């Protein structure tokens, strides 16, 4: 299936061209009426070559070679971006989790993506009102924390773009609203968390989302990704993972992989 939506990195409308005016000296190659830099993973309709549209479950990525190709929006492919941007929503736990996730990708991916941290209202990153991504393909967005404060996560959940969302008491699949996990007994020492790759259909932006039902779960999600997932990311072939976390150290902090039990994963 062909992709739709914004084409350029930065969320901007790309320069147009036509057979009568096909000059794209300043912005690459004329592809279907758009000036596209085919050397960048910046267009989900023309990914690496004119007319190569990524499917609804793929994103345009930089792959080994180097070359540009469509890859599945799964955790194993998170490193296939030239840049990574973490969003801060002003909640200390969320901001620390986002910072840790970005650092894990910057130091763990080869080559390491260019990284930055920005406030969620930053111009040309996400819409300050809706939370919709604006940057387009080629730059991974990282959103840590639930949708009470994180505008990006709220947008992805409300629009049912994220494969998994929470309704306050359950994790549900956006595809059919079915309950994946009913949660209970949420405390500072026990929580449920989701870690998932989300591809925004409008812009083609790939987003890493990680949060728990409470703040302890968000911290646990960042710890688990950084210390367990990232070192063996190629083995995490699914789009989403839900874990139950139970503190074993009597300090209300994650610190041991044995504290995490996989509930379910999928695409």
Short mmCIF file of C-alpha atoms in Angstrom, two decimals:
data_model
loop_
_atom_site.label_atom_id
_atom_site.label_comp_id
_atom_site.label_asym_id
_atom_site.label_seq_id
_atom_site.Cartn_x
_atom_site.Cartn_y
_atom_site.Cartn_z
CA UNK A 1 0.00 0.00 0.00
CA UNK A 2 1.30 3.42 -0.85
CA UNK A 3 2.05 5.93 1.86
CA UNK A 4 0.41 9.30 2.07
CA UNK A 5 1.19 12.59 3.71
CA UNK A 6 4.04 15.01 4.17
CA UNK A 7 7.16 14.32 2.18
CA UNK A 8 9.97 16.48 3.43
CA UNK A 9 12.10 16.30 6.52
CA UNK A 10 11.09 19.03 8.92
CA UNK A 11 7.46 18.50 7.99
CA UNK A 12 7.69 21.19 5.31
CA UNK A 13 6.05 20.97 1.89
CA UNK A 14 8.74 19.97 -0.63
CA UNK A 15 9.47 22.07 -3.70
CA UNK A 16 7.29 21.10 -6.64
CA UNK A 17 8.36 20.31 -10.16
CA UNK A 18 6.81 19.21 -13.45
CA UNK A 19 7.86 17.91 -16.86
CA UNK A 20 7.73 21.51 -18.06
CA UNK A 21 9.75 22.75 -15.08
CA UNK A 22 11.70 19.76 -13.78
CA UNK A 23 14.65 21.67 -12.41
CA UNK A 24 15.50 20.61 -8.84
CA UNK A 25 19.07 21.84 -8.62
CA UNK A 26 18.57 23.07 -5.07
CA UNK A 27 16.51 20.11 -3.80
CA UNK A 28 17.42 16.87 -5.51
CA UNK A 29 15.44 14.92 -8.10
CA UNK A 30 11.99 15.54 -9.57
CA UNK A 31 9.82 12.61 -8.44
CA UNK A 32 6.10 12.69 -9.20
CA UNK A 33 5.91 16.45 -8.97
CA UNK A 34 8.10 16.72 -5.85
CA UNK A 35 11.75 17.69 -5.53
CA UNK A 36 13.28 14.89 -3.45
CA UNK A 37 16.81 14.38 -2.14
CA UNK A 38 17.07 10.65 -2.81
CA UNK A 39 20.30 10.45 -0.80
CA UNK A 40 18.31 11.10 2.38
CA UNK A 41 15.61 9.00 4.06
CA UNK A 42 13.26 11.95 3.88
CA UNK A 43 10.29 10.89 1.77
CA UNK A 44 7.90 7.96 2.32
CA UNK A 45 6.56 8.18 -1.25
CA UNK A 46 9.97 8.20 -2.91
CA UNK A 47 12.25 6.28 -0.56
CA UNK A 48 15.67 5.94 -2.17
CA UNK A 49 14.23 6.11 -5.69
CA UNK A 50 11.35 7.82 -7.44
CA UNK A 51 8.07 5.96 -6.94
CA UNK A 52 9.35 3.65 -4.19
CA UNK A 53 6.55 4.21 -1.67
CA UNK A 54 6.80 2.67 1.79
CA UNK A 55 3.84 0.63 2.99
CA UNK A 56 1.71 1.70 5.94
CA UNK A 57 3.80 -0.45 8.29
CA UNK A 58 7.20 0.70 6.98
CA UNK A 59 9.30 3.82 7.32
CA UNK A 60 11.98 5.28 5.04
CA UNK A 61 15.35 4.48 6.58
CA UNK A 62 19.09 4.65 6.16
CA UNK A 63 20.44 1.12 5.87
CA UNK A 64 23.89 -0.44 5.53
CA UNK A 65 25.69 0.44 2.36
CA UNK A 66 24.89 3.27 2.78
CA UNK A 67 21.54 3.18 0.99
CA UNK A 68 17.95 4.25 1.51
CA UNK A 69 15.12 1.71 1.76
CA UNK A 70 11.77 1.00 3.39
CA UNK A 71 12.05 -0.97 6.65
CA UNK A 72 9.43 -2.36 8.99
CA UNK A 73 8.50 -0.14 11.93
CA UNK A 74 9.78 -2.54 14.57
CA UNK A 75 12.13 -2.11 17.51
CA UNK A 76 14.99 -3.89 15.74
CA UNK A 77 15.10 -1.10 13.13
CA UNK A 78 15.23 1.88 15.49
CA UNK A 79 18.90 2.46 14.69
CA UNK A 80 18.18 3.02 10.99
CA UNK A 81 17.87 6.79 11.44
CA UNK A 82 20.50 9.46 11.01
CA UNK A 83 19.18 11.46 13.95
CA UNK A 84 17.20 10.97 17.15
CA UNK A 85 15.26 13.62 19.07
CA UNK A 86 13.91 13.21 22.57
CA UNK A 87 10.87 15.18 23.67
CA UNK A 88 10.64 16.66 27.15
CA UNK A 89 7.16 17.28 28.56
CA UNK A 90 8.22 19.02 31.78
CA UNK A 91 7.61 16.03 34.06
CA UNK A 92 10.92 15.10 35.70
CA UNK A 93 10.45 11.33 35.44
CA UNK A 94 9.39 11.54 31.81
CA UNK A 95 12.24 13.87 30.86
CA UNK A 96 14.84 11.66 32.53
CA UNK A 97 13.41 8.58 30.82
CA UNK A 98 13.46 10.29 27.42
CA UNK A 99 17.03 11.45 27.98
CA UNK A 100 18.12 7.92 28.91
CA UNK A 101 16.43 6.44 25.84
CA UNK A 102 18.10 8.92 23.50
CA UNK A 103 21.49 8.35 25.12
CA UNK A 104 21.09 4.58 24.75
CA UNK A 105 20.40 4.95 21.03
CA UNK A 106 23.19 7.49 20.49
CA UNK A 107 25.83 5.32 22.15
CA UNK A 108 24.46 1.91 21.16
CA UNK A 109 23.61 2.35 17.48
CA UNK A 110 26.39 2.05 14.89
CA UNK A 111 26.85 4.62 13.56
CA UNK A 112 25.47 6.66 16.42
CA UNK A 113 22.68 9.02 15.32
CA UNK A 114 22.97 12.74 15.90
CA UNK A 115 21.00 13.35 19.09
CA UNK A 116 19.18 16.25 20.71
CA UNK A 117 16.66 16.93 23.45
CA UNK A 118 13.90 19.50 22.93
CA UNK A 119 10.82 20.74 24.74
CA UNK A 120 7.66 19.26 23.24
CA UNK A 121 6.51 22.71 22.12
CA UNK A 122 9.64 23.25 20.01
CA UNK A 123 8.93 24.60 16.54
CA UNK A 124 8.99 22.05 13.70
CA UNK A 125 9.22 18.98 15.96
CA UNK A 126 5.65 18.30 17.07
CA UNK A 127 2.59 20.50 16.82
CA UNK A 128 2.37 22.45 20.07
CA UNK A 129 -1.40 21.95 20.27
CA UNK A 130 -2.13 18.52 18.77
CA UNK A 131 1.20 16.78 19.37
CA UNK A 132 1.33 15.58 15.76
CA UNK A 133 4.89 14.91 14.50
CA UNK A 134 6.24 17.51 12.09
CA UNK A 135 9.81 16.50 11.35
CA UNK A 136 9.13 13.71 8.84
CA UNK A 137 11.23 10.60 8.05
CA UNK A 138 14.91 10.26 8.81
CA UNK A 139 14.76 11.47 12.41
CA UNK A 140 13.54 9.16 15.16
CA UNK A 141 11.34 10.81 17.78
CA UNK A 142 11.38 9.55 21.37
CA UNK A 143 8.40 10.07 23.66
CA UNK A 144 8.55 8.84 27.25
CA UNK A 145 5.61 9.17 29.61
CA UNK A 146 1.88 8.67 29.27
CA UNK A 147 -0.61 10.82 27.45
CA UNK A 148 -1.60 12.90 30.48
CA UNK A 149 1.39 15.19 29.86
CA UNK A 150 3.17 14.01 26.73
CA UNK A 151 1.46 15.65 23.75
CA UNK A 152 3.04 13.31 21.20
CA UNK A 153 1.93 10.18 23.06
CA UNK A 154 -1.54 11.66 23.50
CA UNK A 155 -1.80 12.29 19.76
CA UNK A 156 -0.65 8.77 18.86
CA UNK A 157 -3.03 7.20 21.39
CA UNK A 158 -6.09 9.36 20.69
CA UNK A 159 -5.77 8.96 16.92
CA UNK A 160 -5.26 5.19 17.45
CA UNK A 161 -1.98 5.35 15.58
CA UNK A 162 0.05 3.67 18.32
CA UNK A 163 -0.46 -0.10 18.05
CA UNK A 164 -1.05 -0.22 21.82
CA UNK A 165 -2.77 2.45 23.93
CA UNK A 166 -4.07 2.59 27.48
CA UNK A 167 -7.62 3.51 28.43
CA UNK A 168 -6.84 4.12 32.10
CA UNK A 169 -7.32 0.52 33.24
CA UNK A 170 -6.22 -1.61 30.27
CA UNK A 171 -3.69 -1.85 27.49
CA UNK A 172 -5.68 -2.18 24.25
CA UNK A 173 -4.90 -2.82 20.60
CA UNK A 174 -5.76 0.13 18.39
CA UNK A 175 -6.56 -2.26 15.54
CA UNK A 176 -9.72 -3.68 17.12
CA UNK A 177 -9.91 -2.10 20.62
CA UNK A 178 -9.39 -5.53 22.19
CA UNK A 179 -7.90 -5.73 25.68
CA UNK A 180 -4.33 -7.01 25.65
CA UNK A 181 -3.77 -6.65 29.38
CA UNK A 182 -6.06 -5.52 32.19
CA UNK A 183 -3.87 -3.90 34.82
CA UNK A 184 -4.28 -3.79 38.59
CA UNK A 185 -2.31 -3.27 41.79
CA UNK A 186 -0.29 -0.34 40.44
CA UNK A 187 2.12 0.85 43.13
CA UNK A 188 5.58 2.40 43.39
CA UNK A 189 6.93 -1.17 43.30
CA UNK A 190 4.69 -2.74 40.69
CA UNK A 191 3.58 -1.48 37.29
CA UNK A 192 2.92 -2.45 33.67
CA UNK A 193 4.69 -0.79 30.78
CA UNK A 194 4.69 -0.65 27.00
CA UNK A 195 7.63 -0.09 24.68
CA UNK A 196 6.67 0.29 21.03
CA UNK A 197 7.71 1.63 17.65
CA UNK A 198 5.06 3.80 16.03
CA UNK A 199 5.01 5.03 12.43
CA UNK A 200 2.95 8.18 11.94
CA UNK A 201 1.00 7.67 8.69
CA UNK A 202 0.74 11.36 7.84
CA UNK A 203 4.42 12.27 8.02
CA UNK A 204 6.21 8.93 7.95
CA UNK A 205 7.97 9.78 11.21
CA UNK A 206 9.13 6.83 13.32
CA UNK A 207 8.53 7.24 17.06
CA UNK A 208 9.82 5.24 20.02
CA UNK A 209 7.19 5.33 22.78
CA UNK A 210 7.82 4.06 26.31
CA UNK A 211 5.71 4.53 29.45
CA UNK A 212 4.04 2.82 32.38
CA UNK A 213 0.67 3.28 33.97
CA UNK A 214 2.40 5.32 36.67
CA UNK A 215 5.74 7.11 36.92
CA UNK A 216 7.53 4.04 38.27
CA UNK A 217 6.55 2.15 35.12
CA UNK A 218 7.96 4.88 32.88
CA UNK A 219 11.28 4.74 34.73
CA UNK A 220 11.21 0.95 34.45
CA UNK A 221 10.51 1.13 30.71
CA UNK A 222 13.53 3.40 30.13
CA UNK A 223 15.75 1.17 32.28
CA UNK A 224 14.66 -2.00 30.49
CA UNK A 225 15.18 -0.54 27.02
CA UNK A 226 18.57 0.91 27.93
CA UNK A 227 19.97 -2.12 29.76
CA UNK A 228 18.23 -5.12 28.20
CA UNK A 229 16.74 -4.25 24.82
CA UNK A 230 19.35 -1.92 23.33
CA UNK A 231 22.32 -4.31 23.66
CA UNK A 232 20.42 -6.95 21.67
CA UNK A 233 18.01 -4.77 19.70
CA UNK A 234 18.19 -6.94 16.57
CA UNK A 235 16.34 -9.70 18.43
CA UNK A 236 13.31 -7.51 19.17
CA UNK A 237 11.49 -8.11 15.92
CA UNK A 238 8.00 -7.08 17.05
CA UNK A 239 6.47 -3.62 17.00
CA UNK A 240 5.30 -3.55 20.62
CA UNK A 241 6.14 -5.18 23.94
CA UNK A 242 4.20 -5.10 27.21
CA UNK A 243 5.97 -6.03 30.45
CA UNK A 244 5.01 -6.40 34.08
CA UNK A 245 7.59 -4.87 36.43
CA UNK A 246 7.92 -5.84 40.09
CA UNK A 247 10.62 -4.22 42.21
CA UNK A 248 12.93 -6.76 43.86
CA UNK A 249 15.32 -4.31 45.45
CA UNK A 250 13.02 -2.66 47.98
CA UNK A 251 13.95 0.74 46.57
CA UNK A 252 11.09 1.34 44.09
CA UNK A 253 13.67 1.50 41.28
CA UNK A 254 14.38 -0.90 38.41
CA UNK A 255 17.79 -2.51 38.48
CA UNK A 256 17.50 -6.16 37.55
CA UNK A 257 16.26 -7.84 34.37
CA UNK A 258 14.61 -10.49 36.56
CA UNK A 259 12.15 -7.81 37.70
CA UNK A 260 10.53 -7.81 34.24
CA UNK A 261 8.12 -10.39 32.88
CA UNK A 262 6.95 -10.26 29.27
CA UNK A 263 3.15 -10.10 29.10
CA UNK A 264 2.74 -10.04 25.34
CA UNK A 265 4.30 -8.64 22.16
CA UNK A 266 3.10 -8.25 18.61
CA UNK A 267 2.77 -6.17 15.47
#
